Amino acid sequence: RIDQRQRFMGVRLGQDPFDAIVIQEMLFDVKPDLIIETGTNSGGGSLYMAVLMEAINPDCKIFTIDTVPIDAWIKRFNNPQSKGKDAT
């Protein structure tokens, strides 16, 4: 699955490419001041939104949370045997 292999600025982005475009459109239309992301995973989605929001609304704050530490995700996705499986 492409959404398990793609990266954004070198960070794994587990987002369907078509959904990423829709997210960009929603962020542009709404111009939120606050984004709360649950299930952060390796942080690629947060990075993607942060880059977009820098252009759309630089005052936007992004908070992310995940029950799995980012080090576990990084280790998992850098392991060629994992093939993008969940870190837990």
PDB file of N, CA and C in Angstrom:
ATOM      1  N   ARG A   1       0.834  -1.189   0.000  1.00  0.00           N
ATOM      2  CA  ARG A   1       0.000   0.000   0.000  1.00  0.00           C
ATOM      3  C   ARG A   1       0.872   1.243   0.000  1.00  0.00           C
ATOM      4  N   ILE A   2       0.576   2.141  -0.899  1.00  0.00           N
ATOM      5  CA  ILE A   2       1.398   3.347  -1.029  1.00  0.00           C
ATOM      6  C   ILE A   2       1.350   4.204   0.224  1.00  0.00           C
ATOM      7  N   ASP A   3       0.197   4.264   0.897  1.00  0.00           N
ATOM      8  CA  ASP A   3       0.090   5.112   2.078  1.00  0.00           C
ATOM      9  C   ASP A   3       0.942   4.607   3.235  1.00  0.00           C
ATOM     10  N   GLN A   4       1.458   3.391   3.152  1.00  0.00           N
ATOM     11  CA  GLN A   4       2.343   2.869   4.180  1.00  0.00           C
ATOM     12  C   GLN A   4       3.814   3.075   3.834  1.00  0.00           C
ATOM     13  N   ARG A   5       4.100   3.510   2.599  1.00  0.00           N
ATOM     14  CA  ARG A   5       5.493   3.674   2.174  1.00  0.00           C
ATOM     15  C   ARG A   5       5.891   5.111   1.884  1.00  0.00           C
ATOM     16  N   GLN A   6       4.939   5.987   1.685  1.00  0.00           N
ATOM     17  CA  GLN A   6       5.290   7.346   1.278  1.00  0.00           C
ATOM     18  C   GLN A   6       5.817   8.169   2.445  1.00  0.00           C
ATOM     19  N   ARG A   7       6.590   9.165   2.097  1.00  0.00           N
ATOM     20  CA  ARG A   7       7.190  10.061   3.078  1.00  0.00           C
ATOM     21  C   ARG A   7       6.958  11.506   2.649  1.00  0.00           C
ATOM     22  N   PHE A   8       6.934  12.382   3.643  1.00  0.00           N
ATOM     23  CA  PHE A   8       6.845  13.818   3.404  1.00  0.00           C
ATOM     24  C   PHE A   8       8.040  14.465   4.086  1.00  0.00           C
ATOM     25  N   MET A   9       8.908  15.096   3.310  1.00  0.00           N
ATOM     26  CA  MET A   9      10.132  15.705   3.817  1.00  0.00           C
ATOM     27  C   MET A   9      10.954  14.701   4.646  1.00  0.00           C
ATOM     28  N   GLY A  10      10.971  13.464   4.193  1.00  0.00           N
ATOM     29  CA  GLY A  10      11.764  12.424   4.838  1.00  0.00           C
ATOM     30  C   GLY A  10      11.098  11.707   5.990  1.00  0.00           C
ATOM     31  N   VAL A  11       9.900  12.129   6.378  1.00  0.00           N
ATOM     32  CA  VAL A  11       9.177  11.515   7.501  1.00  0.00           C
ATOM     33  C   VAL A  11       8.018  10.705   6.941  1.00  0.00           C
ATOM     34  N   ARG A  12       7.838   9.494   7.465  1.00  0.00           N
ATOM     35  CA  ARG A  12       6.758   8.634   6.993  1.00  0.00           C
ATOM     36  C   ARG A  12       5.414   9.325   7.145  1.00  0.00           C
ATOM     37  N   LEU A  13       4.642   9.326   6.070  1.00  0.00           N
ATOM     38  CA  LEU A  13       3.310   9.933   6.041  1.00  0.00           C
ATOM     39  C   LEU A  13       2.320   8.828   5.703  1.00  0.00           C
ATOM     40  N   GLY A  14       1.659   8.290   6.697  1.00  0.00           N
ATOM     41  CA  GLY A  14       0.713   7.198   6.492  1.00  0.00           C
ATOM     42  C   GLY A  14      -0.657   7.707   6.090  1.00  0.00           C
ATOM     43  N   GLN A  15      -0.688   8.537   5.077  1.00  0.00           N
ATOM     44  CA  GLN A  15      -1.928   9.156   4.624  1.00  0.00           C
ATOM     45  C   GLN A  15      -2.163   8.783   3.169  1.00  0.00           C
ATOM     46  N   ASP A  16      -3.369   8.386   2.859  1.00  0.00           N
ATOM     47  CA  ASP A  16      -3.707   8.150   1.460  1.00  0.00           C
ATOM     48  C   ASP A  16      -3.449   9.452   0.694  1.00  0.00           C
ATOM     49  N   PRO A  17      -2.773   9.400  -0.446  1.00  0.00           N
ATOM     50  CA  PRO A  17      -2.455  10.631  -1.183  1.00  0.00           C
ATOM     51  C   PRO A  17      -3.675  11.476  -1.545  1.00  0.00           C
ATOM     52  N   PHE A  18      -4.774  10.839  -1.862  1.00  0.00           N
ATOM     53  CA  PHE A  18      -5.982  11.593  -2.202  1.00  0.00           C
ATOM     54  C   PHE A  18      -6.570  12.264  -0.961  1.00  0.00           C
ATOM     55  N   ASP A  19      -6.511  11.582   0.182  1.00  0.00           N
ATOM     56  CA  ASP A  19      -6.976  12.186   1.430  1.00  0.00           C
ATOM     57  C   ASP A  19      -6.116  13.383   1.806  1.00  0.00           C
ATOM     58  N   ALA A  20      -4.805  13.302   1.535  1.00  0.00           N
ATOM     59  CA  ALA A  20      -3.904  14.411   1.847  1.00  0.00           C
ATOM     60  C   ALA A  20      -4.312  15.670   1.092  1.00  0.00           C
ATOM     61  N   ILE A  21      -4.745  15.515  -0.140  1.00  0.00           N
ATOM     62  CA  ILE A  21      -5.205  16.670  -0.928  1.00  0.00           C
ATOM     63  C   ILE A  21      -6.492  17.240  -0.337  1.00  0.00           C
ATOM     64  N   VAL A  22      -7.401  16.366   0.074  1.00  0.00           N
ATOM     65  CA  VAL A  22      -8.660  16.824   0.675  1.00  0.00           C
ATOM     66  C   VAL A  22      -8.375  17.548   1.995  1.00  0.00           C
ATOM     67  N   ILE A  23      -7.453  17.020   2.793  1.00  0.00           N
ATOM     68  CA  ILE A  23      -7.074  17.680   4.050  1.00  0.00           C
ATOM     69  C   ILE A  23      -6.540  19.078   3.763  1.00  0.00           C
ATOM     70  N   GLN A  24      -5.692  19.193   2.753  1.00  0.00           N
ATOM     71  CA  GLN A  24      -5.140  20.498   2.380  1.00  0.00           C
ATOM     72  C   GLN A  24      -6.262  21.461   2.007  1.00  0.00           C
ATOM     73  N   GLU A  25      -7.225  20.990   1.248  1.00  0.00           N
ATOM     74  CA  GLU A  25      -8.342  21.844   0.849  1.00  0.00           C
ATOM     75  C   GLU A  25      -9.161  22.283   2.060  1.00  0.00           C
ATOM     76  N   MET A  26      -9.416  21.360   2.991  1.00  0.00           N
ATOM     77  CA  MET A  26     -10.177  21.700   4.199  1.00  0.00           C
ATOM     78  C   MET A  26      -9.424  22.727   5.051  1.00  0.00           C
ATOM     79  N   LEU A  27      -8.119  22.525   5.211  1.00  0.00           N
ATOM     80  CA  LEU A  27      -7.333  23.476   5.999  1.00  0.00           C
ATOM     81  C   LEU A  27      -7.349  24.856   5.363  1.00  0.00           C
ATOM     82  N   PHE A  28      -7.258  24.916   4.054  1.00  0.00           N
ATOM     83  CA  PHE A  28      -7.297  26.206   3.363  1.00  0.00           C
ATOM     84  C   PHE A  28      -8.656  26.886   3.540  1.00  0.00           C
ATOM     85  N   ASP A  29      -9.744  26.115   3.428  1.00  0.00           N
ATOM     86  CA  ASP A  29     -11.087  26.687   3.556  1.00  0.00           C
ATOM     87  C   ASP A  29     -11.383  27.145   4.984  1.00  0.00           C
ATOM     88  N   VAL A  30     -10.999  26.345   5.964  1.00  0.00           N
ATOM     89  CA  VAL A  30     -11.347  26.623   7.367  1.00  0.00           C
ATOM     90  C   VAL A  30     -10.353  27.579   8.035  1.00  0.00           C
ATOM     91  N   LYS A  31      -9.083  27.476   7.681  1.00  0.00           N
ATOM     92  CA  LYS A  31      -8.018  28.283   8.281  1.00  0.00           C
ATOM     93  C   LYS A  31      -8.067  28.202   9.812  1.00  0.00           C
ATOM     94  N   PRO A  32      -7.930  26.993  10.363  1.00  0.00           N
ATOM     95  CA  PRO A  32      -8.070  26.830  11.811  1.00  0.00           C
ATOM     96  C   PRO A  32      -6.937  27.511  12.589  1.00  0.00           C
ATOM     97  N   ASP A  33      -7.251  27.854  13.837  1.00  0.00           N
ATOM     98  CA  ASP A  33      -6.244  28.379  14.757  1.00  0.00           C
ATOM     99  C   ASP A  33      -5.629  27.263  15.596  1.00  0.00           C
ATOM    100  N   LEU A  34      -6.333  26.119  15.640  1.00  0.00           N
ATOM    101  CA  LEU A  34      -5.885  24.997  16.456  1.00  0.00           C
ATOM    102  C   LEU A  34      -6.219  23.688  15.754  1.00  0.00           C
ATOM    103  N   ILE A  35      -5.243  22.788  15.704  1.00  0.00           N
ATOM    104  CA  ILE A  35      -5.447  21.437  15.176  1.00  0.00           C
ATOM    105  C   ILE A  35      -5.003  20.472  16.259  1.00  0.00           C
ATOM    106  N   ILE A  36      -5.848  19.502  16.586  1.00  0.00           N
ATOM    107  CA  ILE A  36      -5.500  18.449  17.535  1.00  0.00           C
ATOM    108  C   ILE A  36      -5.522  17.140  16.770  1.00  0.00           C
ATOM    109  N   GLU A  37      -4.378  16.481  16.727  1.00  0.00           N
ATOM    110  CA  GLU A  37      -4.272  15.214  16.010  1.00  0.00           C
ATOM    111  C   GLU A  37      -4.107  14.088  17.013  1.00  0.00           C
ATOM    112  N   THR A  38      -4.980  13.107  16.946  1.00  0.00           N
ATOM    113  CA  THR A  38      -4.840  11.918  17.785  1.00  0.00           C
ATOM    114  C   THR A  38      -4.397  10.766  16.900  1.00  0.00           C
ATOM    115  N   GLY A  39      -3.531   9.924  17.433  1.00  0.00           N
ATOM    116  CA  GLY A  39      -2.967   8.856  16.625  1.00  0.00           C
ATOM    117  C   GLY A  39      -1.875   9.407  15.732  1.00  0.00           C
ATOM    118  N   THR A  40      -0.923  10.083  16.311  1.00  0.00           N
ATOM    119  CA  THR A  40       0.124  10.791  15.580  1.00  0.00           C
ATOM    120  C   THR A  40       1.030   9.875  14.774  1.00  0.00           C
ATOM    121  N   ASN A  41       1.246   8.665  15.244  1.00  0.00           N
ATOM    122  CA  ASN A  41       2.111   7.709  14.552  1.00  0.00           C
ATOM    123  C   ASN A  41       3.505   8.290  14.466  1.00  0.00           C
ATOM    124  N   SER A  42       4.109   8.322  13.310  1.00  0.00           N
ATOM    125  CA  SER A  42       5.496   8.783  13.177  1.00  0.00           C
ATOM    126  C   SER A  42       5.616  10.292  12.973  1.00  0.00           C
ATOM    127  N   GLY A  43       4.515  11.001  12.891  1.00  0.00           N
ATOM    128  CA  GLY A  43       4.535  12.457  12.829  1.00  0.00           C
ATOM    129  C   GLY A  43       4.492  13.070  11.442  1.00  0.00           C
ATOM    130  N   GLY A  44       4.442  12.254  10.399  1.00  0.00           N
ATOM    131  CA  GLY A  44       4.421  12.789   9.040  1.00  0.00           C
ATOM    132  C   GLY A  44       3.194  13.622   8.749  1.00  0.00           C
ATOM    133  N   GLY A  45       2.044  13.187   9.246  1.00  0.00           N
ATOM    134  CA  GLY A  45       0.814  13.954   9.029  1.00  0.00           C
ATOM    135  C   GLY A  45       0.875  15.306   9.716  1.00  0.00           C
ATOM    136  N   SER A  46       1.438  15.334  10.915  1.00  0.00           N
ATOM    137  CA  SER A  46       1.589  16.597  11.644  1.00  0.00           C
ATOM    138  C   SER A  46       2.541  17.532  10.915  1.00  0.00           C
ATOM    139  N   LEU A  47       3.637  16.973  10.418  1.00  0.00           N
ATOM    140  CA  LEU A  47       4.589  17.780   9.661  1.00  0.00           C
ATOM    141  C   LEU A  47       3.927  18.341   8.403  1.00  0.00           C
ATOM    142  N   TYR A  48       3.170  17.501   7.713  1.00  0.00           N
ATOM    143  CA  TYR A  48       2.451  17.927   6.499  1.00  0.00           C
ATOM    144  C   TYR A  48       1.526  19.101   6.816  1.00  0.00           C
ATOM    145  N   MET A  49       0.734  18.958   7.888  1.00  0.00           N
ATOM    146  CA  MET A  49      -0.192  20.030   8.254  1.00  0.00           C
ATOM    147  C   MET A  49       0.557  21.281   8.699  1.00  0.00           C
ATOM    148  N   ALA A  50       1.674  21.114   9.410  1.00  0.00           N
ATOM    149  CA  ALA A  50       2.445  22.273   9.876  1.00  0.00           C
ATOM    150  C   ALA A  50       2.996  23.083   8.703  1.00  0.00           C
ATOM    151  N   VAL A  51       3.491  22.384   7.689  1.00  0.00           N
ATOM    152  CA  VAL A  51       4.011  23.084   6.509  1.00  0.00           C
ATOM    153  C   VAL A  51       2.879  23.823   5.792  1.00  0.00           C
ATOM    154  N   LEU A  52       1.729  23.164   5.669  1.00  0.00           N
ATOM    155  CA  LEU A  52       0.580  23.825   5.027  1.00  0.00           C
ATOM    156  C   LEU A  52       0.123  25.038   5.830  1.00  0.00           C
ATOM    157  N   MET A  53       0.034  24.853   7.156  1.00  0.00           N
ATOM    158  CA  MET A  53      -0.479  25.931   7.991  1.00  0.00           C
ATOM    159  C   MET A  53       0.473  27.114   8.067  1.00  0.00           C
ATOM    160  N   GLU A  54       1.746  26.887   7.849  1.00  0.00           N
ATOM    161  CA  GLU A  54       2.696  28.005   7.805  1.00  0.00           C
ATOM    162  C   GLU A  54       2.304  28.977   6.688  1.00  0.00           C
ATOM    163  N   ALA A  55       1.781  28.446   5.595  1.00  0.00           N
ATOM    164  CA  ALA A  55       1.341  29.288   4.477  1.00  0.00           C
ATOM    165  C   ALA A  55      -0.098  29.780   4.651  1.00  0.00           C
ATOM    166  N   ILE A  56      -0.942  28.979   5.269  1.00  0.00           N
ATOM    167  CA  ILE A  56      -2.371  29.303   5.365  1.00  0.00           C
ATOM    168  C   ILE A  56      -2.679  30.197   6.568  1.00  0.00           C
ATOM    169  N   ASN A  57      -2.167  29.803   7.737  1.00  0.00           N
ATOM    170  CA  ASN A  57      -2.401  30.545   8.978  1.00  0.00           C
ATOM    171  C   ASN A  57      -1.210  30.296   9.904  1.00  0.00           C
ATOM    172  N   PRO A  58      -0.187  31.116   9.814  1.00  0.00           N
ATOM    173  CA  PRO A  58       1.027  30.888  10.599  1.00  0.00           C
ATOM    174  C   PRO A  58       0.816  30.890  12.112  1.00  0.00           C
ATOM    175  N   ASP A  59      -0.309  31.438  12.584  1.00  0.00           N
ATOM    176  CA  ASP A  59      -0.581  31.454  14.028  1.00  0.00           C
ATOM    177  C   ASP A  59      -1.216  30.164  14.526  1.00  0.00           C
ATOM    178  N   CYS A  60      -1.529  29.251  13.633  1.00  0.00           N
ATOM    179  CA  CYS A  60      -2.156  27.985  14.019  1.00  0.00           C
ATOM    180  C   CYS A  60      -1.226  27.170  14.914  1.00  0.00           C
ATOM    181  N   LYS A  61      -1.796  26.550  15.924  1.00  0.00           N
ATOM    182  CA  LYS A  61      -1.069  25.644  16.817  1.00  0.00           C
ATOM    183  C   LYS A  61      -1.515  24.218  16.512  1.00  0.00           C
ATOM    184  N   ILE A  62      -0.570  23.295  16.510  1.00  0.00           N
ATOM    185  CA  ILE A  62      -0.877  21.888  16.257  1.00  0.00           C
ATOM    186  C   ILE A  62      -0.420  21.082  17.459  1.00  0.00           C
ATOM    187  N   PHE A  63      -1.356  20.348  18.064  1.00  0.00           N
ATOM    188  CA  PHE A  63      -1.051  19.461  19.174  1.00  0.00           C
ATOM    189  C   PHE A  63      -1.285  18.026  18.713  1.00  0.00           C
ATOM    190  N   THR A  64      -0.354  17.156  19.036  1.00  0.00           N
ATOM    191  CA  THR A  64      -0.483  15.761  18.631  1.00  0.00           C
ATOM    192  C   THR A  64      -0.335  14.856  19.842  1.00  0.00           C
ATOM    193  N   ILE A  65      -0.970  13.694  19.764  1.00  0.00           N
ATOM    194  CA  ILE A  65      -0.873  12.726  20.853  1.00  0.00           C
ATOM    195  C   ILE A  65      -0.969  11.315  20.283  1.00  0.00           C
ATOM    196  N   ASP A  66      -0.203  10.433  20.860  1.00  0.00           N
ATOM    197  CA  ASP A  66      -0.245   9.022  20.488  1.00  0.00           C
ATOM    198  C   ASP A  66       0.128   8.211  21.723  1.00  0.00           C
ATOM    199  N   THR A  67      -0.419   7.032  21.856  1.00  0.00           N
ATOM    200  CA  THR A  67      -0.103   6.188  23.010  1.00  0.00           C
ATOM    201  C   THR A  67       1.237   5.481  22.856  1.00  0.00           C
ATOM    202  N   VAL A  68       1.770   5.459  21.651  1.00  0.00           N
ATOM    203  CA  VAL A  68       3.061   4.820  21.380  1.00  0.00           C
ATOM    204  C   VAL A  68       4.114   5.919  21.218  1.00  0.00           C
ATOM    205  N   PRO A  69       5.230   5.835  21.956  1.00  0.00           N
ATOM    206  CA  PRO A  69       6.278   6.853  21.809  1.00  0.00           C
ATOM    207  C   PRO A  69       6.817   6.893  20.381  1.00  0.00           C
ATOM    208  N   ILE A  70       7.197   8.077  19.934  1.00  0.00           N
ATOM    209  CA  ILE A  70       7.664   8.243  18.556  1.00  0.00           C
ATOM    210  C   ILE A  70       8.889   7.381  18.265  1.00  0.00           C
ATOM    211  N   ASP A  71       9.740   7.149  19.265  1.00  0.00           N
ATOM    212  CA  ASP A  71      10.923   6.308  19.047  1.00  0.00           C
ATOM    213  C   ASP A  71      10.530   4.901  18.601  1.00  0.00           C
ATOM    214  N   ALA A  72       9.416   4.390  19.128  1.00  0.00           N
ATOM    215  CA  ALA A  72       8.952   3.053  18.723  1.00  0.00           C
ATOM    216  C   ALA A  72       8.493   3.054  17.266  1.00  0.00           C
ATOM    217  N   TRP A  73       7.813   4.126  16.849  1.00  0.00           N
ATOM    218  CA  TRP A  73       7.379   4.224  15.458  1.00  0.00           C
ATOM    219  C   TRP A  73       8.571   4.324  14.519  1.00  0.00           C
ATOM    220  N   ILE A  74       9.535   5.153  14.875  1.00  0.00           N
ATOM    221  CA  ILE A  74      10.720   5.328  14.032  1.00  0.00           C
ATOM    222  C   ILE A  74      11.467   4.009  13.894  1.00  0.00           C
ATOM    223  N   LYS A  75      11.659   3.324  15.005  1.00  0.00           N
ATOM    224  CA  LYS A  75      12.350   2.030  14.973  1.00  0.00           C
ATOM    225  C   LYS A  75      11.589   1.045  14.088  1.00  0.00           C
ATOM    226  N   ARG A  76      10.283   1.026  14.226  1.00  0.00           N
ATOM    227  CA  ARG A  76       9.451   0.092  13.479  1.00  0.00           C
ATOM    228  C   ARG A  76       9.517   0.347  11.970  1.00  0.00           C
ATOM    229  N   PHE A  77       9.399   1.609  11.578  1.00  0.00           N
ATOM    230  CA  PHE A  77       9.348   1.923  10.155  1.00  0.00           C
ATOM    231  C   PHE A  77      10.719   1.954   9.493  1.00  0.00           C
ATOM    232  N   ASN A  78      11.771   2.044  10.274  1.00  0.00           N
ATOM    233  CA  ASN A  78      13.116   1.950   9.719  1.00  0.00           C
ATOM    234  C   ASN A  78      13.596   0.512   9.631  1.00  0.00           C
ATOM    235  N   ASN A  79      12.822  -0.419  10.173  1.00  0.00           N
ATOM    236  CA  ASN A  79      13.151  -1.843  10.116  1.00  0.00           C
ATOM    237  C   ASN A  79      12.545  -2.418   8.839  1.00  0.00           C
ATOM    238  N   PRO A  80      13.385  -2.875   7.889  1.00  0.00           N
ATOM    239  CA  PRO A  80      12.850  -3.372   6.615  1.00  0.00           C
ATOM    240  C   PRO A  80      11.944  -4.591   6.757  1.00  0.00           C
ATOM    241  N   GLN A  81      12.038  -5.311   7.875  1.00  0.00           N
ATOM    242  CA  GLN A  81      11.198  -6.497   8.064  1.00  0.00           C
ATOM    243  C   GLN A  81       9.793  -6.149   8.515  1.00  0.00           C
ATOM    244  N   SER A  82       9.571  -4.943   9.019  1.00  0.00           N
ATOM    245  CA  SER A  82       8.255  -4.582   9.554  1.00  0.00           C
ATOM    246  C   SER A  82       7.252  -4.307   8.453  1.00  0.00           C
ATOM    247  N   LYS A  83       7.699  -3.812   7.292  1.00  0.00           N
ATOM    248  CA  LYS A  83       6.831  -3.515   6.143  1.00  0.00           C
ATOM    249  C   LYS A  83       5.671  -2.611   6.531  1.00  0.00           C
ATOM    250  N   GLY A  84       5.931  -1.632   7.454  1.00  0.00           N
ATOM    251  CA  GLY A  84       4.919  -0.628   7.786  1.00  0.00           C
ATOM    252  C   GLY A  84       3.878  -1.087   8.785  1.00  0.00           C
ATOM    253  N   LYS A  85       4.081  -2.186   9.488  1.00  0.00           N
ATOM    254  CA  LYS A  85       3.098  -2.642  10.463  1.00  0.00           C
ATOM    255  C   LYS A  85       3.086  -1.713  11.672  1.00  0.00           C
ATOM    256  N   ASP A  86       2.013  -1.783  12.451  1.00  0.00           N
ATOM    257  CA  ASP A  86       1.898  -0.965  13.644  1.00  0.00           C
ATOM    258  C   ASP A  86       3.041  -1.254  14.597  1.00  0.00           C
ATOM    259  N   ALA A  87       3.389  -0.235  15.393  1.00  0.00           N
ATOM    260  CA  ALA A  87       4.511  -0.350  16.310  1.00  0.00           C
ATOM    261  C   ALA A  87       4.164  -1.167  17.542  1.00  0.00           C
ATOM    262  N   THR A  88       2.896  -1.341  17.826  1.00  0.00           N
ATOM    263  CA  THR A  88       2.531  -2.078  19.040  1.00  0.00           C
ATOM    264  C   THR A  88       2.339  -3.544  18.766  1.00  0.00           C
TER     265      THR A  88
END
